[in-house]
């Protein structure tokens, strides 16, 4: 089971006068990651490079941001993969110190920046979430709300028309049992929308 990170963690290395500010954080998608990277560019206008790697299923990325190809983003991504992480963004802001590190030195610097941050990061088991949508009679809404709370699910949206329409979010691992329990408790008066 892949893990993700509980919170954002930073590291900082000075290598041959270059400053590497590393960061690892939980991240769900590429658009959110790009927003973080854009924020870092604005926060560090004097930085030479803002390299990053995202491991988020089909939205993964490895960006060298002007460093020689394959010396920053890909090595950072490899560190995340080696740690069996998913849903994680790694960023490294580099302030150039005037001394060239060479390809091998750059790879080591970027991997070390990410690895140092990961040493301090708390890893948690990643839960795949499921969203369910259902319709039910008004008389059953209280029951639904109690079951949502008891199961640790989240009620995302409720609307009232001829029936109650509810949208729920919960760990995928409990979704099938939750549906079956509500089917039983409402004696089949709940409708599941796919």
XYZ file of N, CA, C and O in Angstrom:
776
model
N 0.845 -1.185 0.000
C 0.000 0.000 0.000
C 0.882 1.236 0.000
O 1.713 1.407 0.879
N 0.721 2.121 -1.012
C 1.538 3.335 -1.030
C 1.193 4.275 0.130
O 0.099 4.223 0.671
N 2.150 5.104 0.453
C 1.969 6.080 1.524
C 1.997 7.478 0.929
O 2.449 7.696 -0.186
N 1.522 8.424 1.709
C 1.653 9.831 1.374
C 2.227 10.512 2.608
O 2.605 9.843 3.568
N 2.296 11.818 2.598
C 2.861 12.554 3.727
C 1.754 13.226 4.520
O 0.753 13.649 3.953
N 1.968 13.314 5.813
C 0.976 13.948 6.685
C 0.990 15.466 6.515
O -0.054 16.104 6.550
N 2.182 16.041 6.334
C 2.276 17.496 6.234
C 3.515 17.899 5.437
O 4.333 17.058 5.072
N 3.669 19.181 5.220
C 4.786 19.745 4.470
C 6.041 19.781 5.338
O 5.974 20.168 6.500
N 7.181 19.381 4.744
C 8.459 19.391 5.464
C 9.523 20.019 4.561
O 9.557 19.755 3.363
N 10.403 20.843 5.159
C 11.448 21.548 4.405
C 12.834 21.041 4.796
O 13.029 20.512 5.882
N 13.789 21.262 3.902
C 15.203 20.996 4.183
C 16.015 22.088 3.498
O 15.520 22.764 2.602
N 17.250 22.242 3.923
C 18.120 23.214 3.266
C 19.544 22.698 3.273
O 20.036 22.231 4.300
N 20.191 22.741 2.106
C 21.579 22.312 1.963
C 22.373 23.425 1.291
O 21.857 24.123 0.422
N 23.627 23.562 1.684
C 24.567 24.456 0.996
C 25.651 23.542 0.425
O 26.324 22.823 1.164
N 25.785 23.552 -0.899
C 26.780 22.716 -1.566
C 27.577 23.609 -2.504
O 27.016 24.184 -3.448
N 28.874 23.746 -2.217
C 29.766 24.606 -3.021
C 29.139 25.968 -3.296
O 29.031 26.407 -4.439
N 28.685 26.611 -2.236
C 28.117 27.958 -2.254
C 26.720 28.054 -2.875
O 26.130 29.125 -2.883
N 26.187 26.974 -3.418
C 24.808 26.987 -3.922
C 23.881 26.576 -2.783
O 24.192 25.664 -2.013
N 22.765 27.253 -2.708
C 21.779 26.971 -1.661
C 20.614 26.199 -2.283
O 20.033 26.633 -3.276
N 20.291 25.040 -1.694
C 19.198 24.192 -2.168
C 18.135 24.127 -1.072
O 18.394 23.609 0.018
N 16.956 24.663 -1.355
C 15.849 24.658 -0.395
C 14.847 23.604 -0.869
O 14.155 23.790 -1.866
N 14.817 22.492 -0.152
C 13.950 21.381 -0.533
C 12.650 21.396 0.238
O 12.571 21.920 1.348
N 11.627 20.804 -0.360
C 10.320 20.717 0.290
C 9.595 19.484 -0.250
O 9.631 19.220 -1.453
N 8.967 18.738 0.639
C 8.077 17.642 0.230
C 6.736 17.890 0.904
O 6.681 18.347 2.045
N 5.654 17.614 0.170
C 4.328 17.866 0.722
C 3.288 17.000 0.026
O 3.473 16.593 -1.117
N 2.174 16.739 0.724
C 1.100 15.982 0.073
C 0.484 16.813 -1.053
O 0.347 18.031 -0.927
N 0.151 16.153 -2.167
C -0.403 16.862 -3.328
C -1.237 15.874 -4.134
O -0.795 14.761 -4.394
N -2.424 16.292 -4.545
C -3.324 15.370 -5.225
C -3.250 15.416 -6.742
O -3.496 14.413 -7.396
N -2.915 16.571 -7.320
C -2.964 16.657 -8.781
C -1.959 17.664 -9.329
O -1.380 18.457 -8.586
N -1.793 17.638 -10.637
C -0.788 18.478 -11.304
C -1.135 19.962 -11.247
O -0.244 20.808 -11.109
N -2.402 20.314 -11.358
C -2.791 21.729 -11.311
C -2.428 22.348 -9.954
O -1.896 23.464 -9.888
N -2.682 21.621 -8.883
C -2.326 22.110 -7.540
C -0.813 22.224 -7.401
O -0.303 23.178 -6.812
N -0.083 21.245 -7.950
C 1.384 21.271 -7.893
C 1.922 22.490 -8.651
O 2.814 23.177 -8.162
N 1.359 22.757 -9.816
C 1.809 23.903 -10.610
C 1.567 25.206 -9.861
O 2.391 26.125 -9.900
N 0.458 25.291 -9.133
C 0.165 26.488 -8.336
C 1.211 26.675 -7.238
O 1.657 27.800 -6.970
N 1.637 25.583 -6.600
C 2.671 25.661 -5.564
C 3.989 26.128 -6.175
O 4.674 26.996 -5.630
N 4.357 25.548 -7.319
C 5.610 25.920 -7.991
C 5.581 27.393 -8.404
O 6.559 28.121 -8.209
N 4.448 27.853 -8.942
C 4.316 29.268 -9.309
C 4.480 30.158 -8.086
O 5.100 31.223 -8.153
N 3.934 29.721 -6.948
C 4.083 30.462 -5.698
C 5.536 30.537 -5.250
O 5.994 31.575 -4.768
N 6.272 29.423 -5.430
C 7.694 29.414 -5.064
C 8.499 30.364 -5.942
O 9.402 31.045 -5.464
N 8.159 30.416 -7.227
C 8.864 31.341 -8.136
C 8.639 32.795 -7.696
O 9.547 33.610 -7.741
N 7.412 33.089 -7.278
C 7.103 34.445 -6.814
C 7.801 34.740 -5.484
O 8.265 35.860 -5.251
N 7.885 33.730 -4.619
C 8.497 33.891 -3.294
C 10.022 34.000 -3.382
O 10.655 34.619 -2.527
N 10.621 33.376 -4.405
C 12.079 33.358 -4.573
C 12.465 33.917 -5.950
O 12.987 33.196 -6.799
N 12.248 35.215 -6.185
C 12.521 35.770 -7.517
C 14.001 35.721 -7.902
O 14.338 35.720 -9.083
N 14.898 35.639 -6.948
C 16.333 35.605 -7.244
C 16.877 34.208 -7.451
O 18.074 34.038 -7.723
N 16.043 33.185 -7.316
C 16.501 31.801 -7.460
C 16.818 31.497 -8.927
O 16.143 31.974 -9.835
N 17.839 30.673 -9.137
C 18.225 30.287 -10.492
C 17.260 29.237 -11.055
O 16.959 29.251 -12.242
N 16.796 28.324 -10.201
C 15.946 27.222 -10.658
C 14.922 26.855 -9.585
O 15.221 26.941 -8.397
N 13.735 26.444 -10.030
C 12.729 25.846 -9.143
C 12.363 24.516 -9.805
O 11.527 24.454 -10.698
N 13.053 23.461 -9.380
C 12.852 22.140 -9.961
C 11.831 21.387 -9.115
O 11.734 21.609 -7.905
N 11.091 20.485 -9.770
C 10.065 19.779 -9.009
C 9.749 18.419 -9.609
O 10.035 18.153 -10.771
N 9.170 17.580 -8.747
C 8.732 16.247 -9.152
C 7.423 15.952 -8.436
O 7.287 16.229 -7.248
N 6.481 15.407 -9.184
C 5.168 15.071 -8.635
C 4.903 13.603 -8.895
O 5.047 13.133 -10.021
N 4.516 12.888 -7.852
C 4.106 11.500 -7.996
C 2.637 11.438 -7.603
O 2.292 11.460 -6.427
N 1.769 11.449 -8.611
C 0.320 11.458 -8.371
C -0.382 10.697 -9.492
O -1.060 11.279 -10.331
N -0.176 9.393 -9.523
C -0.835 8.556 -10.519
C -0.516 8.993 -11.929
O 0.639 9.188 -12.296
N -1.549 9.183 -12.750
C -1.378 9.573 -14.145
C -0.973 11.016 -14.332
O -0.787 11.468 -15.455
N -0.841 11.778 -13.243
C -0.474 13.189 -13.349
C 0.951 13.460 -12.866
O 1.295 14.575 -12.528
N 1.785 12.443 -12.825
C 3.156 12.603 -12.353
C 3.948 13.508 -13.294
O 3.612 13.648 -14.469
N 5.020 14.109 -12.767
C 5.838 15.025 -13.558
C 7.244 15.090 -12.983
O 7.456 14.810 -11.804
N 8.208 15.458 -13.826
C 9.592 15.692 -13.416
C 10.100 16.874 -14.230
O 10.220 16.778 -15.442
N 10.383 18.004 -13.568
C 10.738 19.242 -14.275
C 12.118 19.733 -13.819
O 12.345 19.946 -12.630
N 13.034 19.884 -14.802
C 14.410 20.323 -14.512
C 14.552 21.842 -14.435
O 15.543 22.337 -13.906
N 13.607 22.599 -14.966
C 13.600 24.064 -14.933
C 14.952 24.693 -15.276
O 15.494 25.488 -14.511
N 15.510 24.309 -16.420
C 16.734 24.940 -16.879
C 18.015 24.242 -16.481
O 19.081 24.553 -17.014
N 17.972 23.321 -15.522
C 19.154 22.517 -15.202
C 19.369 21.553 -16.371
O 18.434 21.276 -17.129
N 20.589 21.016 -16.537
C 20.793 20.037 -17.611
C 19.779 18.893 -17.519
O 19.456 18.439 -16.425
N 19.301 18.456 -18.662
C 18.247 17.447 -18.720
C 18.587 16.200 -17.895
O 19.675 15.650 -18.003
N 17.642 15.810 -17.062
C 17.794 14.594 -16.268
C 18.596 14.739 -14.990
O 18.860 13.752 -14.311
N 18.986 15.964 -14.617
C 19.826 16.130 -13.420
C 19.050 16.588 -12.193
O 19.599 16.640 -11.095
N 17.756 16.919 -12.346
C 17.005 17.440 -11.198
C 15.662 16.728 -11.029
O 15.461 15.970 -10.078
N 14.720 16.986 -11.938
C 13.366 16.450 -11.788
C 13.301 14.938 -11.723
O 12.671 14.362 -10.830
N 13.955 14.254 -12.657
C 13.917 12.790 -12.700
C 14.549 12.166 -11.439
O 13.960 11.286 -10.828
N 15.733 12.620 -10.999
C 16.293 12.065 -9.762
C 15.388 12.312 -8.543
O 15.272 11.449 -7.668
N 14.733 13.476 -8.496
C 13.810 13.759 -7.387
C 12.622 12.793 -7.431
O 12.196 12.265 -6.396
N 12.100 12.543 -8.628
C 10.989 11.615 -8.803
C 11.397 10.204 -8.375
O 10.621 9.488 -7.731
N 12.629 9.818 -8.705
C 13.129 8.492 -8.311
C 13.177 8.331 -6.795
O 12.894 7.251 -6.275
N 13.537 9.385 -6.078
C 13.555 9.325 -4.610
C 12.138 9.058 -4.083
O 11.939 8.213 -3.210
N 11.151 9.751 -4.635
C 9.765 9.545 -4.208
C 9.319 8.108 -4.498
O 8.685 7.469 -3.651
N 9.646 7.613 -5.683
C 9.271 6.236 -6.044
C 9.938 5.227 -5.122
O 9.318 4.261 -4.697
N 11.210 5.439 -4.837
C 11.966 4.524 -3.979
C 11.354 4.443 -2.575
O 11.422 3.413 -1.922
N 10.742 5.535 -2.128
C 10.115 5.582 -0.796
C 8.680 5.048 -0.818
O 7.997 5.094 0.193
N 8.205 4.572 -1.990
C 6.853 4.031 -2.152
C 5.798 5.075 -1.766
O 4.866 4.798 -1.014
N 5.974 6.290 -2.296
C 5.053 7.379 -2.000
C 4.105 7.608 -3.169
O 4.428 7.305 -4.314
N 2.956 8.163 -2.885
C 1.963 8.516 -3.897
C 1.257 9.770 -3.398
O 1.017 9.932 -2.208
N 0.945 10.686 -4.308
C 0.292 11.929 -3.908
C 1.246 12.859 -3.187
O 0.896 13.455 -2.170
N 2.478 12.983 -3.726
C 3.510 13.801 -3.074
C 4.197 14.694 -4.116
O 4.525 14.247 -5.212
N 4.409 15.945 -3.733
C 5.159 16.906 -4.539
C 6.488 17.186 -3.844
O 6.514 17.462 -2.645
N 7.581 17.102 -4.613
C 8.905 17.487 -4.113
C 9.363 18.697 -4.924
O 9.295 18.682 -6.156
N 9.804 19.737 -4.236
C 10.326 20.930 -4.911
C 11.703 21.258 -4.346
O 11.965 21.003 -3.163
N 12.568 21.787 -5.190
C 13.868 22.283 -4.731
C 14.119 23.622 -5.417
O 14.135 23.721 -6.634
N 14.303 24.651 -4.601
C 14.649 25.990 -5.085
C 16.166 26.101 -4.978
O 16.735 25.866 -3.910
N 16.836 26.453 -6.096
C 18.296 26.570 -6.083
C 18.731 28.001 -6.321
O 18.346 28.629 -7.306
N 19.551 28.479 -5.394
C 20.256 29.745 -5.573
C 21.682 29.396 -5.977
O 22.393 28.745 -5.212
N 22.079 29.775 -7.184
C 23.399 29.432 -7.713
C 24.479 30.194 -6.966
O 24.400 31.405 -6.791
N 25.522 29.468 -6.528
C 26.592 30.077 -5.747
C 27.836 30.408 -6.534
O 28.847 30.822 -5.969
N 27.817 30.196 -7.868
C 28.965 30.570 -8.683
C 29.895 29.415 -9.023
O 30.790 29.559 -9.840
N 29.712 28.245 -8.391
C 30.563 27.092 -8.666
C 29.718 26.021 -9.350
O 28.698 25.573 -8.803
N 30.131 25.594 -10.549
C 29.396 24.553 -11.269
C 29.608 23.213 -10.575
O 30.716 22.899 -10.148
N 28.531 22.420 -10.483
C 28.602 21.145 -9.776
C 28.788 19.953 -10.715
O 29.112 18.868 -10.261
N 28.546 20.127 -11.985
C 28.603 19.007 -12.919
C 27.339 18.171 -12.804
O 26.578 18.287 -11.831
N 27.107 17.304 -13.789
C 25.871 16.516 -13.818
C 25.730 15.633 -12.580
O 24.681 15.596 -11.938
N 26.796 14.916 -12.215
C 26.736 14.040 -11.036
C 26.498 14.821 -9.756
O 25.732 14.400 -8.885
N 27.132 15.974 -9.630
C 26.947 16.815 -8.443
C 25.531 17.347 -8.338
O 24.966 17.436 -7.244
N 24.949 17.706 -9.496
C 23.559 18.191 -9.493
C 22.599 17.082 -9.083
O 21.701 17.300 -8.260
N 22.778 15.890 -9.639
C 21.912 14.757 -9.281
C 21.979 14.517 -7.776
O 20.949 14.375 -7.104
N 23.187 14.484 -7.215
C 23.342 14.260 -5.766
C 22.688 15.376 -4.962
O 22.014 15.137 -3.964
N 22.884 16.619 -5.381
C 22.337 17.756 -4.639
C 20.809 17.704 -4.606
O 20.196 17.893 -3.549
N 20.182 17.445 -5.756
C 18.722 17.419 -5.796
C 18.154 16.199 -5.064
O 17.166 16.319 -4.339
N 18.787 15.044 -5.212
C 18.275 13.864 -4.486
C 18.490 14.036 -2.981
O 17.611 13.693 -2.194
N 19.634 14.588 -2.582
C 19.890 14.799 -1.153
C 18.902 15.792 -0.546
O 18.455 15.617 0.586
N 18.549 16.840 -1.281
C 17.582 17.832 -0.778
C 16.237 17.173 -0.477
O 15.630 17.416 0.567
N 15.772 16.331 -1.404
C 14.492 15.646 -1.207
C 14.616 14.601 -0.104
O 13.752 14.498 0.780
N 15.713 13.839 -0.110
C 15.905 12.792 0.901
C 15.981 13.384 2.307
O 15.415 12.818 3.256
N 16.654 14.531 2.459
C 16.746 15.178 3.782
C 15.368 15.585 4.296
O 15.057 15.415 5.470
N 14.547 16.125 3.415
C 13.192 16.511 3.826
C 12.380 15.274 4.195
O 11.647 15.269 5.192
N 12.519 14.208 3.414
C 11.753 12.981 3.690
C 12.151 12.320 5.006
O 11.332 11.659 5.642
N 13.404 12.517 5.421
C 13.835 11.960 6.716
C 13.023 12.538 7.871
O 12.780 11.861 8.867
N 12.594 13.792 7.731
C 11.828 14.456 8.794
C 10.320 14.328 8.603
O 9.550 14.708 9.472
N 9.893 13.806 7.452
C 8.463 13.757 7.124
C 7.789 12.534 7.753
O 8.372 11.457 7.813
N 6.558 12.726 8.182
C 5.765 11.616 8.714
C 4.937 11.030 7.573
O 4.155 11.723 6.932
N 5.136 9.735 7.331
C 4.412 9.053 6.259
C 3.150 8.419 6.832
O 3.167 7.878 7.932
N 2.068 8.524 6.074
C 0.810 7.919 6.479
C 0.272 7.075 5.331
O 0.580 7.331 4.168
N -0.507 6.059 5.683
C -1.085 5.203 4.656
C -2.061 6.017 3.813
O -2.871 6.768 4.327
N -1.942 5.845 2.518
C -2.794 6.605 1.594
C -4.107 5.877 1.407
O -4.125 4.701 1.063
N -5.203 6.568 1.647
C -6.520 5.991 1.458
C -7.112 6.478 0.149
O -7.129 7.668 -0.123
N -7.580 5.528 -0.639
C -8.274 5.876 -1.871
C -9.718 6.190 -1.483
O -10.368 5.407 -0.772
N -10.207 7.334 -1.916
C -11.548 7.763 -1.540
C -12.551 7.465 -2.653
O -12.203 7.424 -3.825
N -13.787 7.261 -2.236
C -14.885 7.025 -3.178
C -15.972 8.056 -2.901
O -16.194 8.450 -1.757
N -16.635 8.502 -3.961
C -17.793 9.385 -3.812
C -19.033 8.606 -4.212
O -19.039 7.937 -5.240
N -20.050 8.698 -3.387
C -21.322 8.039 -3.653
C -22.413 9.096 -3.709
O -22.347 10.111 -3.010
N -23.433 8.836 -4.512
C -24.579 9.729 -4.572
C -25.832 8.871 -4.475
O -25.926 7.813 -5.100
N -26.777 9.333 -3.665
C -27.988 8.541 -3.465
C -29.222 9.431 -3.360
O -29.121 10.628 -3.107
N -30.382 8.804 -3.576
C -31.669 9.471 -3.350
C -32.413 8.639 -2.323
O -32.295 7.415 -2.292
N -33.178 9.326 -1.470
C -33.938 8.617 -0.456
C -35.099 9.477 0.017
O -35.081 10.699 -0.142
N -36.122 8.855 0.615
C -37.260 9.623 1.137
C -36.821 10.529 2.292
O -35.870 10.221 3.007
N -37.560 11.617 2.481
C -37.257 12.556 3.568
C -37.197 11.856 4.922
O -36.363 12.190 5.760
N -38.051 10.895 5.131
C -38.115 10.203 6.421
C -36.817 9.452 6.738
O -36.545 9.148 7.903
N -35.998 9.182 5.730
C -34.757 8.427 5.931
C -33.518 9.327 6.062
O -32.414 8.839 6.291
N -33.690 10.654 5.923
C -32.524 11.541 5.945
C -31.778 11.496 7.279
O -30.548 11.460 7.311
N -32.494 11.473 8.379
C -31.856 11.399 9.702
C -31.026 10.133 9.843
O -29.902 10.162 10.359
N -31.575 9.017 9.362
C -30.850 7.739 9.397
C -29.558 7.844 8.575
O -28.493 7.419 9.030
N -29.655 8.406 7.389
C -28.478 8.572 6.541
C -27.410 9.400 7.257
O -26.241 9.020 7.300
N -27.817 10.520 7.832
C -26.858 11.398 8.522
C -26.185 10.677 9.690
O -24.977 10.823 9.908
N -26.945 9.889 10.452
C -26.357 9.131 11.573
C -25.351 8.094 11.061
O -24.275 7.928 11.634
N -25.685 7.413 9.989
C -24.793 6.389 9.436
C -23.526 7.019 8.850
O -22.441 6.449 8.971
N -23.667 8.167 8.217
C -22.503 8.874 7.680
C -21.554 9.221 8.815
O -20.348 8.971 8.752
N -22.089 9.778 9.898
C -21.257 10.166 11.035
C -20.625 8.955 11.704
O -19.437 8.959 12.028
N -21.394 7.884 11.897
C -20.895 6.682 12.570
C -19.782 5.994 11.771
O -18.862 5.416 12.349
N -19.850 6.078 10.449
C -18.865 5.378 9.622
C -17.614 6.210 9.358
O -16.642 5.715 8.793
N -17.635 7.486 9.718
C -16.494 8.354 9.450
C -16.495 8.886 8.025
O -15.501 9.423 7.555
N -17.617 8.748 7.337
C -17.746 9.273 5.972
C -17.971 10.785 6.063
O -18.097 11.344 7.152
N -18.039 11.417 4.922
C -18.222 12.867 4.871
C -19.409 13.176 3.968
O -19.499 12.679 2.854
N -20.313 13.991 4.461
C -21.464 14.424 3.684
C -21.044 15.669 2.907
O -20.772 16.712 3.486
N -20.948 15.543 1.586
C -20.458 16.645 0.764
C -21.553 17.634 0.391
O -21.327 18.840 0.366
N -22.747 17.100 0.084
C -23.820 17.958 -0.407
C -25.155 17.253 -0.200
O -25.272 16.049 -0.393
N -26.155 18.025 0.195
C -27.513 17.508 0.329
C -28.448 18.499 -0.348
O -28.349 19.707 -0.117
N -29.342 17.991 -1.211
C -30.348 18.860 -1.806
C -31.710 18.204 -1.628
O -31.820 16.984 -1.499
N -32.724 19.041 -1.587
C -34.082 18.563 -1.334
C -34.974 18.910 -2.516
O -35.097 20.064 -2.881
N -35.558 17.898 -3.091
C -36.527 18.053 -4.168
C -37.698 17.144 -3.830
O -38.184 17.150 -2.703
N -38.104 16.334 -4.792
C -39.159 15.364 -4.475
C -38.618 14.317 -3.506
O -39.379 13.698 -2.763
N -37.302 14.136 -3.511
C -36.614 13.277 -2.544
C -35.343 13.982 -2.098
O -34.947 14.995 -2.672
N -34.696 13.420 -1.098
C -33.405 13.929 -0.650
C -32.344 13.348 -1.581
O -32.356 12.155 -1.883
N -31.434 14.200 -2.056
C -30.296 13.738 -2.855
C -29.049 14.075 -2.057
O -28.851 15.228 -1.653
N -28.215 13.071 -1.796
C -27.016 13.265 -0.982
C -25.787 12.770 -1.723
O -25.829 11.754 -2.412
N -24.698 13.526 -1.557
C -23.410 13.128 -2.111
C -22.466 12.913 -0.942
O -22.341 13.773 -0.059
N -21.806 11.755 -0.917
C -20.972 11.350 0.208
C -19.561 11.023 -0.254
O -19.354 10.632 -1.399
N -18.611 11.136 0.673
C -17.226 10.759 0.398
C -16.732 9.907 1.551
O -16.986 10.230 2.715
N -16.056 8.806 1.209
C -15.546 7.888 2.230
C -14.403 7.068 1.657
O -14.233 7.001 0.438
N -13.627 6.394 2.533
C -12.597 5.494 2.019
C -13.238 4.410 1.150
O -14.280 3.852 1.514
N -12.631 4.140 0.019
C -13.168 3.153 -0.917
C -13.330 1.787 -0.253
O -14.227 1.020 -0.588
N -12.469 1.499 0.706
C -12.483 0.199 1.374
C -13.778 -0.062 2.154
O -14.129 -1.210 2.390
N -14.505 0.995 2.529
C -15.747 0.776 3.288
C -17.004 1.079 2.473
O -18.122 0.878 2.943
N -16.833 1.540 1.232
C -17.976 1.996 0.435
C -18.998 0.889 0.176
O -20.208 1.105 0.327
N -18.563 -0.304 -0.207
C -19.502 -1.389 -0.521
C -20.304 -1.791 0.718
O -21.524 -1.978 0.647
N -19.633 -1.917 1.851
C -20.334 -2.277 3.094
C -21.303 -1.183 3.517
O -22.395 -1.460 4.009
N -20.906 0.070 3.323
C -21.772 1.204 3.674
C -23.051 1.159 2.836
O -24.158 1.319 3.363
N -22.898 0.946 1.542
C -24.069 0.868 0.651
C -24.999 -0.260 1.081
O -26.218 -0.070 1.159
N -24.417 -1.420 1.357
C -25.235 -2.569 1.745
C -25.967 -2.298 3.058
O -27.147 -2.613 3.197
N -25.281 -1.704 4.020
C -25.901 -1.404 5.320
C -27.086 -0.451 5.140
O -28.148 -0.653 5.716
N -26.908 0.591 4.313
C -28.017 1.521 4.086
C -29.160 0.867 3.302
O -30.327 1.160 3.572
N -28.850 0.001 2.375
C -29.902 -0.750 1.670
C -30.735 -1.544 2.666
O -31.972 -1.550 2.614
N -30.047 -2.208 3.603
C -30.741 -3.024 4.609
C -31.568 -2.147 5.560
O -32.738 -2.440 5.825
N -30.952 -1.068 6.065
C -31.631 -0.213 7.045
C -32.843 0.515 6.457
O -33.816 0.786 7.169
N -32.789 0.872 5.178
C -33.913 1.587 4.565
C -34.871 0.631 3.846
O -35.822 1.081 3.206
N -34.594 -0.641 3.962
C -35.418 -1.678 3.315
C -35.560 -1.414 1.818
O -36.639 -1.527 1.240
N -34.422 -1.027 1.203
C -34.378 -0.832 -0.236
C -34.975 0.470 -0.737
O -35.143 0.653 -1.941
N -35.284 1.414 0.154
C -35.876 2.692 -0.275
C -34.826 3.735 -0.669
O -35.166 4.864 -0.966
N -33.580 3.327 -0.665
C -32.515 4.244 -1.077
C -32.116 3.887 -2.503
O -32.084 2.721 -2.881
N -31.868 4.887 -3.313
C -31.421 4.656 -4.696
C -30.015 5.170 -4.870
O -29.713 6.290 -4.459
N -29.159 4.370 -5.465
C -27.764 4.760 -5.670
C -27.573 5.228 -7.098
O -27.939 4.539 -8.046
N -27.001 6.411 -7.264
C -26.769 6.981 -8.583
C -25.305 6.735 -8.954
O -24.410 6.977 -8.168
N -25.068 6.243 -10.163
C -23.685 5.959 -10.562
C -23.140 6.983 -11.480
O -23.523 7.623 -12.264
